[in-house]
XYZ file of N, CA and C in Angstrom:
876
model
N 128.329 23.166 152.299
C 128.980 24.402 151.585
C 128.282 24.570 150.247
N 127.750 23.209 149.573
C 127.291 23.136 148.342
C 126.108 23.918 148.120
N 125.339 23.606 149.508
C 124.107 24.661 149.918
C 124.636 26.133 149.545
N 125.483 26.677 149.988
C 125.755 27.915 150.363
C 126.379 28.568 149.215
N 127.178 27.680 148.461
C 127.513 27.806 146.848
C 126.013 28.426 146.174
N 124.917 27.492 146.036
C 123.758 27.251 145.264
C 122.913 28.437 145.983
N 122.769 28.870 147.205
C 122.439 30.234 147.564
C 123.030 31.310 146.724
N 124.285 31.716 146.679
C 124.878 32.448 146.332
C 124.756 32.556 144.695
N 124.626 31.756 144.104
C 124.523 31.824 142.536
C 123.018 32.181 142.242
N 121.852 31.856 143.129
C 120.596 32.337 143.272
C 120.536 33.763 143.003
N 121.482 34.454 144.975
C 121.308 35.784 144.668
C 121.638 36.887 143.507
N 123.186 36.018 143.010
C 123.593 36.644 141.692
C 122.299 36.771 140.485
N 121.876 35.411 140.164
C 121.032 36.031 139.323
C 119.815 36.578 139.339
N 119.001 36.859 140.636
C 118.034 37.965 141.073
C 118.692 39.478 140.722
N 119.913 39.513 141.290
C 120.502 40.828 141.174
C 120.479 41.347 139.641
N 121.000 40.406 139.126
C 121.049 40.672 137.321
C 119.737 40.783 136.549
N 118.539 40.230 137.042
C 117.704 40.040 136.776
C 117.047 41.532 136.944
N 116.760 41.982 138.011
C 116.605 43.021 138.842
C 116.788 44.223 137.978
N 118.378 44.321 137.437
C 119.587 45.491 137.037
C 118.810 45.366 135.205
N 118.386 44.080 135.304
C 117.888 44.201 133.629
C 116.463 44.718 133.482
N 115.856 44.549 134.459
C 114.155 45.250 134.554
C 114.679 46.650 134.767
N 115.475 47.086 135.394
C 115.341 48.552 135.680
C 116.156 49.451 134.412
N 116.913 48.652 134.057
C 117.551 49.230 132.591
C 116.225 49.278 131.515
N 115.822 48.361 131.065
C 114.586 48.171 130.216
C 113.373 49.141 130.427
N 113.285 49.789 131.703
C 112.406 50.688 132.011
C 112.542 51.791 131.411
N 114.046 51.939 132.287
C 114.628 53.524 131.613
C 114.423 53.701 130.126
N 115.125 52.734 129.282
C 115.113 52.974 127.960
C 113.615 53.277 127.560
N 112.460 52.406 128.334
C 111.355 52.538 127.730
C 110.835 54.097 128.067
N 111.369 54.767 129.199
C 110.981 55.974 129.316
C 111.480 57.124 128.294
N 113.229 56.956 128.150
C 113.562 57.764 127.211
C 112.633 57.656 125.850
N 112.716 56.569 125.446
C 112.138 56.211 123.924
C 110.481 56.790 123.659
N 109.972 56.849 124.568
C 108.705 57.728 124.943
C 108.736 59.065 124.794
N 109.777 59.870 125.756
C 110.177 60.982 125.564
C 110.493 61.541 124.376
N 111.615 61.086 123.549
C 111.928 60.919 122.414
C 111.055 61.190 121.434
N 110.259 60.153 121.324
C 108.947 60.383 120.225
C 107.745 61.490 120.239
N 107.813 61.711 121.413
C 106.500 62.697 121.731
C 107.622 64.303 121.902
N 108.812 64.024 121.767
C 109.691 65.417 121.151
C 109.895 66.124 119.947
N 109.931 64.701 118.965
C 110.193 65.075 117.653
C 108.503 65.424 116.932
N 107.832 64.835 117.316
C 106.325 64.651 116.892
C 106.123 64.586 115.170
N 105.630 64.720 114.300
C 105.038 64.384 113.092
C 106.373 65.035 112.368
N 106.931 64.133 111.183
C 108.209 64.465 110.156
C 107.702 64.016 108.968
N 106.388 64.080 108.432
C 106.255 63.512 107.390
C 105.548 64.683 106.430
N 105.412 66.003 106.972
C 104.766 66.932 105.699
C 103.517 66.973 106.834
N 102.578 68.028 105.509
C 101.573 68.243 105.825
C 100.588 67.061 105.507
N 100.092 66.146 106.219
C 98.919 65.175 106.494
C 99.441 64.128 104.871
N 100.824 64.029 104.334
C 101.166 63.579 103.762
C 100.929 63.837 102.252
N 100.785 64.967 102.323
C 100.925 65.485 100.821
C 101.955 66.161 99.959
N 102.135 66.185 98.852
C 103.265 66.232 97.823
C 103.208 67.258 96.898
N 101.951 67.500 97.371
C 101.691 68.621 96.023
C 100.776 69.963 96.897
N 101.082 70.952 96.558
C 99.787 71.859 97.192
C 98.882 72.516 95.993
N 97.840 72.036 96.258
C 96.715 72.097 95.288
C 96.554 73.885 95.033
N 96.721 74.295 95.909
C 95.968 75.132 96.225
C 96.798 76.301 95.802
N 98.434 76.278 95.049
C 99.394 77.106 94.730
C 99.169 77.396 93.434
N 99.512 78.663 93.202
C 99.601 79.475 91.839
C 100.531 80.701 91.946
N 101.505 81.112 91.395
C 102.029 82.086 91.460
C 101.245 83.134 91.923
N 100.028 83.593 91.483
C 99.333 84.669 92.148
C 98.680 84.226 93.512
N 98.789 82.970 94.303
C 98.383 82.878 95.272
C 96.444 82.259 95.123
N 96.009 82.061 93.891
C 94.928 81.412 93.758
C 94.949 79.808 93.610
N 93.704 79.421 93.119
C 93.845 77.600 93.072
C 94.209 77.521 91.500
N 94.694 75.911 91.678
C 94.743 75.338 90.344
C 96.013 74.409 90.276
N 97.098 75.589 90.333
C 98.684 75.250 89.942
C 99.254 74.520 90.961
N 99.909 72.948 90.951
C 100.626 72.735 91.648
C 102.022 73.470 92.250
N 102.298 72.737 93.428
C 103.677 73.144 93.984
C 104.303 72.308 94.924
N 105.353 71.904 95.257
C 105.975 70.771 95.943
C 106.204 71.065 97.544
N 105.512 70.709 98.367
C 106.277 70.606 99.701
C 107.287 69.679 99.813
N 108.175 69.882 100.900
C 109.477 69.201 101.201
C 109.430 68.203 102.252
N 108.108 68.289 103.129
C 107.947 67.125 104.264
C 108.890 67.879 105.650
N 108.062 67.356 106.737
C 108.711 67.537 107.888
C 108.414 69.081 108.366
N 108.908 69.234 109.860
C 109.010 70.388 110.531
C 107.643 70.566 111.459
N 107.371 70.862 112.242
C 105.886 70.749 113.078
C 105.201 72.414 112.957
N 106.170 73.248 112.554
C 105.479 74.623 112.309
C 105.164 75.352 114.125
N 105.245 74.873 114.863
C 105.110 75.518 116.154
C 103.565 74.862 116.575
N 103.533 75.365 118.210
C 102.175 74.927 118.841
C 101.246 75.921 118.434
N 100.107 75.277 118.341
C 98.716 75.777 117.894
C 98.301 76.899 118.866
N 97.910 78.152 118.157
C 97.204 79.185 119.062
C 96.074 78.856 120.098
N 96.005 79.619 120.538
C 94.578 79.508 121.866
C 93.509 79.854 121.160
N 93.680 80.697 120.064
C 92.318 81.256 119.080
C 91.656 80.348 118.203
N 90.478 80.534 117.828
C 89.982 79.434 117.004
C 90.631 78.882 116.014
N 90.597 77.594 115.646
C 91.385 76.719 114.679
C 91.373 77.564 113.151
N 92.748 77.759 112.642
C 92.740 78.707 111.659
C 92.962 77.583 110.565
N 92.304 77.705 109.393
C 92.592 76.581 108.434
C 93.472 76.814 107.623
N 94.343 75.855 106.727
C 95.575 75.767 105.828
C 95.432 76.312 104.753
N 94.057 76.217 104.156
C 93.467 76.570 102.718
C 93.989 78.070 102.825
N 93.900 78.329 101.354
C 94.383 79.623 101.196
C 93.077 80.604 100.966
N 93.095 81.914 101.852
C 91.811 82.398 101.794
C 91.510 83.352 100.668
N 90.545 83.724 100.369
C 90.514 84.731 99.002
C 89.158 85.305 99.478
N 87.986 85.000 99.995
C 86.876 85.571 100.193
C 87.174 86.494 101.250
N 85.864 87.542 101.570
C 85.921 88.343 102.392
C 84.893 88.090 103.421
N 85.470 88.420 105.062
C 84.810 88.285 106.143
C 83.066 88.663 105.978
N 83.717 89.974 105.507
C 81.994 90.783 105.123
C 80.970 90.142 103.967
N 81.459 88.986 103.418
C 80.310 88.117 102.587
C 79.842 89.534 101.399
N 78.919 89.059 100.668
C 78.471 89.497 99.614
C 79.162 90.178 98.559
N 79.320 91.053 98.129
C 80.164 92.232 96.968
C 81.318 92.565 97.855
N 81.786 92.405 98.951
C 82.909 92.975 99.524
C 83.680 92.909 99.006
N 84.869 93.894 99.141
C 86.136 93.900 98.628
C 87.249 93.644 99.583
N 88.147 92.962 99.278
C 89.412 93.254 100.321
C 91.005 93.823 99.841
N 91.216 94.892 100.409
C 92.123 95.663 99.764
C 93.666 95.087 100.776
N 94.556 94.530 99.904
C 96.087 93.987 100.562
C 97.061 94.945 100.023
N 97.815 95.063 100.968
C 98.984 96.089 100.607
C 100.335 95.378 100.780
N 101.628 95.257 100.061
C 102.445 94.276 99.879
C 103.373 94.933 100.327
N 104.420 94.462 101.064
C 106.122 94.664 101.018
C 106.718 95.553 101.505
N 105.973 96.398 102.245
C 106.175 97.303 103.480
C 106.660 97.245 104.635
N 106.418 98.075 106.045
C 106.202 99.365 105.617
C 107.415 99.708 105.312
N 106.911 101.335 104.040
C 107.904 102.332 103.778
C 107.922 103.467 104.027
N 108.980 104.011 104.616
C 108.547 105.584 105.363
C 108.144 106.439 104.207
N 108.293 106.145 103.191
C 107.312 107.441 102.169
C 106.086 106.917 101.940
N 106.272 105.828 101.581
C 104.752 105.189 100.481
C 103.615 104.669 101.840
N 104.171 103.981 102.636
C 102.737 103.462 103.446
C 102.189 104.685 104.492
N 102.816 105.691 104.734
C 101.632 106.930 105.398
C 100.741 107.680 103.856
N 101.447 107.660 102.926
C 100.313 108.038 101.733
C 99.047 107.223 101.386
N 99.522 105.528 101.605
C 98.512 104.768 101.413
C 97.660 104.864 102.735
N 98.027 105.344 103.882
C 97.076 105.084 105.068
C 96.705 106.226 104.618
N 97.057 107.408 104.260
C 96.108 108.492 104.221
C 94.905 108.584 103.182
N 95.334 107.368 102.133
C 94.148 107.038 101.356
C 93.240 106.520 101.929
N 93.693 105.437 102.693
C 92.412 104.527 103.176
C 92.039 105.225 104.321
N 92.137 106.362 104.801
C 91.461 106.980 105.798
C 90.686 107.939 105.248
N 90.926 108.318 103.906
C 89.837 109.343 103.526
C 88.533 108.465 103.074
N 88.987 107.154 102.937
C 87.786 106.223 102.403
C 86.817 105.804 103.361
N 87.468 106.046 104.700
C 87.255 104.519 105.702
C 87.009 103.432 105.245
N 88.474 102.899 104.611
C 88.434 101.566 104.483
C 89.993 100.940 105.370
N 89.473 99.672 105.428
C 90.339 98.737 106.475
C 90.865 98.018 105.517
N 92.171 97.871 105.440
C 93.453 96.966 104.594
C 94.062 96.245 105.026
N 94.510 94.977 104.809
C 95.520 93.978 105.255
C 96.818 94.464 104.836
N 98.116 94.604 105.769
C 99.043 95.060 104.877
C 99.983 93.639 105.415
N 100.663 93.259 103.964
C 101.354 92.023 104.245
C 102.887 92.637 104.382
N 103.725 92.464 105.421
C 104.744 93.007 105.628
C 106.103 92.433 106.133
N 107.149 92.907 105.425
C 108.068 91.866 105.302
C 109.152 92.462 106.394
N 109.825 91.268 107.513
C 110.120 91.221 108.943
C 111.148 92.254 108.718
N 112.116 92.358 108.291
C 113.057 93.515 108.653
C 112.513 95.014 108.475
N 111.656 95.134 107.272
C 110.977 96.461 107.041
C 110.273 96.619 108.059
N 109.838 95.785 108.796
C 108.808 96.125 110.040
C 109.287 96.374 111.554
N 110.685 95.881 111.479
C 111.834 96.012 112.470
C 112.362 97.482 112.067
N 112.417 97.648 111.025
C 113.316 98.840 110.693
C 112.443 100.130 111.052
N 111.158 99.939 110.673
C 109.590 100.914 111.103
C 108.815 100.468 111.660
N 109.159 100.446 113.355
C 108.241 99.921 114.061
C 106.531 101.219 114.367
N 107.402 102.258 114.177
C 106.297 103.584 114.165
C 105.350 103.212 113.031
N 105.511 103.106 112.006
C 104.739 102.745 110.985
C 103.957 101.511 111.018
N 104.560 100.205 111.667
C 103.672 99.154 112.204
C 102.581 99.654 113.141
N 102.757 99.999 113.818
C 101.898 100.714 115.175
C 100.723 101.778 114.553
N 101.153 102.469 113.512
C 100.464 103.483 112.938
C 99.374 102.802 112.288
N 99.519 101.502 111.543
C 98.686 100.658 110.593
C 97.838 99.844 111.752
N 98.398 99.348 112.610
C 97.583 98.801 113.904
C 96.442 100.128 114.660
N 97.183 101.095 114.818
C 96.053 101.892 115.104
C 95.086 102.685 114.326
N 95.348 102.334 112.896
C 94.325 102.706 111.822
C 92.938 101.629 111.776
N 93.239 100.520 112.482
C 92.298 99.606 112.486
C 92.778 98.534 111.485
N 93.757 98.582 110.853
C 93.726 97.620 109.993
C 94.644 96.311 110.197
N 94.864 95.176 109.335
C 95.240 93.950 110.215
C 96.899 93.466 109.438
N 97.823 92.737 110.024
C 98.992 92.372 109.668
C 98.967 91.184 108.817
N 99.945 90.931 108.306
C 100.144 90.078 107.522
C 101.980 89.866 107.713
N 101.910 88.369 107.417
C 103.485 87.681 107.407
C 103.424 87.721 105.970
N 104.825 88.370 105.219
C 105.227 88.648 104.063
C 106.820 87.790 103.989
N 107.133 87.290 105.234
C 108.437 86.318 105.399
C 109.323 87.781 105.657
N 110.876 86.743 105.665
C 111.706 87.621 105.957
C 112.827 88.366 104.762
N 112.601 87.584 103.744
C 113.347 87.949 102.421
C 112.803 87.954 101.512
N 111.261 87.716 101.083
C 110.694 88.071 100.035
C 111.102 87.254 99.012
N 111.342 86.093 99.265
C 112.049 84.951 98.500
C 110.810 84.000 97.878
N 110.788 84.776 96.368
C 109.855 83.822 95.442
C 109.990 82.387 94.802
N 111.236 82.095 95.617
C 111.543 80.514 95.253
C 111.605 79.684 96.302
N 110.663 80.062 97.064
C 110.285 79.554 98.969
C 110.071 78.085 98.692
N 108.804 78.026 97.693
C 108.292 76.827 97.792
C 109.391 75.764 96.929
N 110.690 76.182 96.337
C 111.869 75.081 96.103
C 112.653 74.667 97.427
N 112.678 75.493 98.407
C 113.520 75.170 99.689
C 113.168 74.872 100.415
N 113.926 74.198 100.966
C 113.867 73.444 102.606
C 112.501 73.905 103.403
N 112.135 72.912 104.164
C 111.056 73.256 104.952
C 111.656 73.859 106.260
N 112.886 73.937 106.723
C 113.297 74.318 107.575
C 113.434 75.935 107.263
N 114.177 75.843 105.958
C 114.458 77.695 105.300
C 112.714 78.196 105.341
N 111.693 77.475 105.145
C 110.234 78.195 104.991
C 109.842 78.263 106.332
N 109.985 77.837 107.182
C 109.833 77.628 108.659
C 110.464 78.973 109.274
N 111.755 79.114 109.184
C 112.540 80.447 109.451
C 112.025 81.763 108.956
N 111.981 81.830 107.476
C 111.302 82.656 107.102
C 110.091 83.057 107.544
N 109.261 82.010 108.001
C 107.807 82.597 108.045
C 107.807 83.189 109.729
N 108.374 81.857 110.534
C 108.454 82.236 111.813
C 109.340 83.542 112.136
N 110.636 83.828 111.983
C 110.977 84.991 112.392
C 110.422 86.501 111.785
N 109.700 86.343 110.706
C 109.202 87.427 110.234
C 107.914 87.839 111.086
N 107.187 86.884 111.398
C 105.818 86.810 112.520
C 106.504 87.653 113.900
N 107.555 86.886 114.187
C 107.991 87.492 115.270
C 108.634 88.614 115.498
N 109.409 89.881 114.240
C 109.797 90.880 114.118
C 108.525 91.498 114.019
N 107.318 91.438 113.165
C 106.178 91.997 112.926
C 105.275 91.802 113.819
N 105.259 91.391 114.937
C 104.772 91.324 116.298
C 105.373 92.316 117.025
N 106.560 92.408 117.264
C 107.384 92.838 118.287
C 107.396 94.475 117.750
N 107.540 94.581 116.559
C 106.798 96.212 116.062
C 105.961 96.420 116.068
N 104.959 95.935 116.573
C 103.228 96.254 116.429
C 103.147 96.414 117.670
N 103.775 96.061 118.664
C 103.814 96.189 120.466
C 102.627 95.693 121.064
N 102.139 94.385 120.104
C 101.413 93.459 121.023
C 100.054 92.477 119.840
N 99.952 93.744 118.861
C 98.724 93.038 118.064
C 99.315 92.017 117.556
N 98.681 91.048 116.903
C 99.059 89.554 116.540
C 99.016 89.572 114.742
N 99.866 89.336 114.317
C 100.055 88.808 112.749
C 98.511 87.886 112.874
N 97.648 88.330 111.550
C 96.604 87.015 111.408
C 97.108 86.645 109.929
N 97.911 86.657 109.145
C 97.333 85.968 107.814
C 98.791 85.992 107.656
N 99.040 84.751 106.420
C 100.472 84.569 106.387
C 100.337 84.664 104.224
N 101.222 85.535 103.880
C 101.410 85.671 102.342
C 102.396 85.042 101.794
N 102.441 83.682 100.968
C 103.990 83.885 100.521
C 104.188 84.651 99.370
N 105.497 85.418 99.355
C 106.069 85.812 98.311
C 105.712 85.152 97.022
N 105.180 85.827 95.801
C 104.854 85.507 94.680
C 103.846 84.251 94.794
N 103.220 84.393 95.639
C 102.372 83.037 95.732
C 102.795 81.451 95.779
N 103.977 81.831 96.508
C 104.832 80.380 96.173
C 104.604 79.495 97.532
N 103.478 79.380 97.632
C 102.672 78.447 99.062
C 103.486 76.929 98.722
N 103.475 76.341 99.654
C 103.671 74.939 99.712
C 102.729 74.407 100.888
N 102.613 72.708 100.997
C 101.609 72.288 101.822
C 101.957 72.502 103.326
N 103.729 72.471 103.329
C 103.941 72.713 104.467
C 103.920 74.096 105.247
N 104.423 75.100 104.184
C 104.576 76.635 104.904
C 102.952 77.176 104.554
N 101.552 76.573 104.428
C 100.724 76.681 105.011
C 100.285 76.210 106.210
N 100.831 75.087 106.343
C 100.483 74.213 107.699
C 101.260 75.235 108.709
N 102.561 75.600 108.546
C 103.337 76.609 109.465
C 102.635 77.289 110.090
N 101.871 78.134 108.738
C 101.371 79.376 109.129
C 100.161 79.118 109.690
N 98.935 77.957 109.548
C 97.938 77.944 110.088
C 98.036 77.324 111.482
N 99.346 76.748 111.849
C 99.537 76.507 113.325
C 99.847 77.790 113.922
N 100.271 78.340 113.254
C 100.874 79.558 114.500
C 99.675 80.579 114.141
N 98.507 80.358 113.569
C 97.285 81.507 114.085
C 97.505 82.204 112.658
N 97.862 81.996 111.717
C 98.096 82.804 110.516
C 97.557 81.992 109.284
N 96.334 82.775 108.708
C 95.489 82.039 107.653
C 96.398 82.055 106.521
N 96.808 81.158 105.508
C 97.155 81.909 104.200
C 96.332 82.713 103.164
N 97.377 83.420 102.439
C 96.315 84.433 102.435
C 96.334 84.746 100.738
N 95.910 84.262 99.724
C 95.830 84.614 98.282
C 95.504 86.185 97.812
N 95.307 86.269 96.402
C 94.863 87.479 95.882
C 93.891 86.627 94.595
N 93.213 87.955 94.059
C 92.592 87.468 93.274
C 92.814 88.573 91.964
N 92.744 89.838 92.368
C 92.832 90.893 91.431
C 94.447 91.458 91.506
N 95.259 90.760 90.635
C 96.830 91.107 90.617
C 96.781 92.519 89.830
N 97.151 94.059 90.412
C 97.103 94.994 89.870
C 98.407 95.439 89.194
N 99.203 94.475 88.873
C 100.445 94.764 88.535
C 101.044 96.167 89.146
N 100.860 96.625 89.416
C 101.028 98.092 90.206
C 102.728 97.982 90.240
N 103.034 97.182 90.856
C 104.517 97.182 90.800
C 105.502 97.178 89.708
N 104.802 97.152 88.799
C 105.138 97.361 87.044
C 105.357 98.844 86.599
N 104.797 99.543 87.345
C 104.611 101.164 87.070
C 103.769 101.185 85.680
N 102.820 100.511 85.644
C 102.265 100.519 84.046
C 101.472 101.623 83.627
N 101.469 102.550 84.829
C 100.419 103.966 84.864
C 99.087 103.694 85.647
N 98.762 104.891 86.285
C 97.636 105.123 86.982
C 96.458 104.176 86.343
N 96.019 104.821 84.961
C 94.637 104.325 84.216
C 94.806 102.415 84.330
N 96.267 101.796 83.760
C 96.623 100.559 83.632
C 95.661 99.961 84.992
N 96.343 100.302 86.170
C 96.108 99.657 87.437
C 94.870 99.982 87.809
N 94.288 101.082 87.532
C 92.758 100.987 87.705
C 91.852 99.742 86.943
N 92.179 100.336 85.447
C 91.311 99.164 84.863
C 91.793 97.683 85.110
N 92.805 97.223 85.922
C 92.824 96.058 85.889
C 92.200 95.317 87.129
N 91.428 96.144 87.997
C 91.013 96.282 89.168
C 89.487 96.060 88.368
N 88.747 96.930 88.114
C 87.455 97.016 87.090
C 87.221 95.852 86.320
N 88.442 95.410 85.700
C 88.557 94.151 84.221
C 88.375 92.777 84.965
N 89.148 92.810 86.338
C 89.161 91.769 87.038
C 88.900 91.288 88.348
N 87.544 92.279 88.888
C 87.421 92.063 90.208
C 86.073 90.836 90.535
N 85.727 90.298 88.956
C 84.912 89.514 88.693
C 85.539 88.373 89.444
N 86.785 88.339 89.086
C 87.499 87.044 89.441
C 87.512 86.758 91.182
N 87.211 87.425 92.174
C 87.231 87.771 93.314
C 87.477 88.694 93.915
N 87.481 88.793 95.490
C 87.343 90.441 95.704
C 88.701 90.740 96.613
N 89.673 89.740 96.660
C 91.001 90.197 97.093
C 91.882 90.888 96.388
N 92.559 91.931 96.305
C 92.921 92.852 95.265
C 94.339 93.163 96.050
N 95.377 93.295 95.257
C 96.740 93.222 95.402
C 97.241 94.731 94.981
N 97.952 95.383 96.034
C 98.517 97.001 95.739
C 100.014 96.488 96.514
N 101.077 97.500 96.664
C 102.576 97.365 97.000
C 102.430 99.037 97.553
N 103.330 99.033 98.798
C 103.345 100.254 99.348
C 104.558 100.507 99.435
N 105.590 99.449 98.717
C 107.397 99.426 99.030
C 108.026 98.844 97.863
N 109.525 98.724 98.034
C 109.715 98.227 96.760
C 110.224 99.140 95.405
N 110.037 100.220 95.514
C 110.286 101.231 94.446
C 109.148 102.457 94.616
N 109.537 103.376 93.656
C 108.549 104.770 93.750
C 106.556 103.665 93.731
N 106.071 104.208 94.328
C 104.721 103.817 94.268
C 103.641 105.392 94.229
N 104.008 106.084 93.588
C 103.459 107.318 93.377
C 102.011 106.713 92.421
N 102.470 105.500 91.264
C 101.028 105.057 90.783
C 100.214 104.336 91.855
N 100.987 103.388 92.497
C 99.832 103.109 93.573
C 99.401 103.779 94.489
N 99.886 104.779 95.019
C 99.115 105.558 95.701
C 97.775 106.471 95.180
N 98.181 107.070 93.857
C 97.120 107.445 93.215
C 96.254 106.525 92.606
N 96.452 105.388 92.095
C 95.640 104.516 91.197
C 94.389 103.706 92.665
N 95.269 103.405 93.915
C 94.448 103.044 95.539
C 92.938 104.107 95.279
N 93.476 105.524 95.130
C 92.310 106.405 95.254
C 91.406 106.285 94.586
N 91.496 106.154 93.303
C 90.813 106.035 92.146
C 90.061 104.470 92.516
N 90.382 103.936 92.289
C 89.883 102.301 92.914
C 88.888 102.527 93.907
N 89.213 103.406 95.245
C 88.395 103.215 96.504
C 87.258 104.225 96.079
N 87.309 105.179 95.196
C 86.359 106.279 94.526
C 85.236 105.244 93.798
N 86.087 104.656 93.024
C 85.057 103.928 92.007
C 84.069 102.678 92.826
N 84.619 102.326 93.667
C 84.355 101.126 94.584
C 82.900 101.575 95.606
N 83.214 102.987 96.029
C 82.031 103.627 96.657
C 80.919 104.220 95.586
N 81.280 104.332 94.336
C 80.305 104.805 93.270
C 79.299 103.567 93.053
N 80.130 102.707 93.359
C 79.634 101.190 92.881
C 78.849 100.477 93.977
N 78.732 101.254 95.199
C 78.240 100.757 96.268
C 78.661 99.515 96.951
N 79.908 98.939 96.457
C 80.419 97.906 97.366
C 81.309 98.560 98.254
N 81.276 97.513 99.324
C 81.627 97.652 100.791
C 83.028 97.149 100.571
N 83.856 97.319 101.601
C 85.341 96.311 101.881
C 85.442 95.883 102.946
N 86.392 95.137 103.129
C 86.194 94.162 104.533
C 87.516 93.282 104.438
N 87.966 92.860 105.115
C 88.874 91.796 105.835
C 88.845 90.379 104.931
N 89.772 89.796 104.436
C 89.924 88.204 104.412
C 89.443 87.338 105.210
N 88.775 86.246 104.929
C 88.491 85.194 105.916
C 89.628 84.698 106.466
N 89.113 84.441 107.588
C 90.522 83.712 108.844
C 90.146 82.284 108.988
N 88.898 82.496 109.748
C 88.633 81.042 110.172
C 87.696 80.420 109.473
N 87.141 81.167 108.380
C 85.824 80.394 108.048
C 86.633 79.836 107.020
N 85.464 79.016 106.168
C 85.991 78.270 104.923
C 86.104 79.484 104.030
N 87.157 78.757 102.612
C 86.802 79.859 101.639
C 85.581 79.673 100.536
N 85.215 80.449 99.609
C 84.016 80.166 99.203
C 84.365 79.973 97.510
N 84.249 79.085 96.926
C 84.558 78.615 95.465
C 84.477 79.546 94.796
N 83.532 80.519 94.577
C 83.490 81.924 93.626
C 84.956 82.946 93.793
N 85.032 82.828 95.172
C 86.365 83.750 95.682
C 87.773 83.356 95.256
N 87.755 82.045 95.193
C 88.874 81.142 94.664
C 89.407 80.962 93.239
N 88.044 80.966 92.680
C 88.189 80.346 91.277
C 89.389 81.165 90.230
N 90.004 80.395 89.906
C 90.795 81.458 88.482
C 90.102 81.861 87.730
N 91.010 82.917 86.749
C 89.834 83.888 86.124
C 89.615 82.766 84.558
N 88.493 83.184 84.086
C 88.065 82.257 82.811
C 89.043 82.933 81.674
């Protein structure tokens, strides 16, 4: 009888040990899957300041990142750097024309007409809801050989003060709307409203195939200072770097259209070509240097 009781005790111990082993294995599998699901949560390589951030997308001024957020899966194309681009793919003294805030049914077609007249290709930085409202214009931009840039959902110039989840939503929802309106063309750049970049917003953009895009020449055409003032701003500041900022929405853009015409005529007289901002290449120090 003692032998039988002893065997029963040993059997119960073996069953308990087996159950504990199974539970430990299951816990380990759950822990492994959970760890892989969340990915990195510590921001962009541990940075807490965006050394590429200034209100105009130039080098120098710091902006704070909030940390967290993965930015989505990387695309299948070439690796896109997180640094803010200013240089031109065409190199030399080529100039990048960039157009912000559209598309707009009144002004975007007029901007496109001017660009076509001079056989110039530009980069259009579009606001998500505007693209959704005017898919015909987005397709017309693409058909003209121009490139697309994400300018967020709400053009919030204080994005750099907002949580990472908000930044991610603003960037990725706009990208989705622009690409849906484009009918297949990809958004290749991301420009933060007012230059409000953060390490996280740059990381999110780059991870989704969009190069952060700054500018060197702010024409301030949105202030409607007069055609001559806009043109003179380009002539005065073009030595700061090759990327020039115009607008095709957000108000009456008569001055912007006329000034763009005169600027392109002047560039043609100067023998200066135009091109697109670098996307996968490194930026050049001269292109991103702030004004002296």
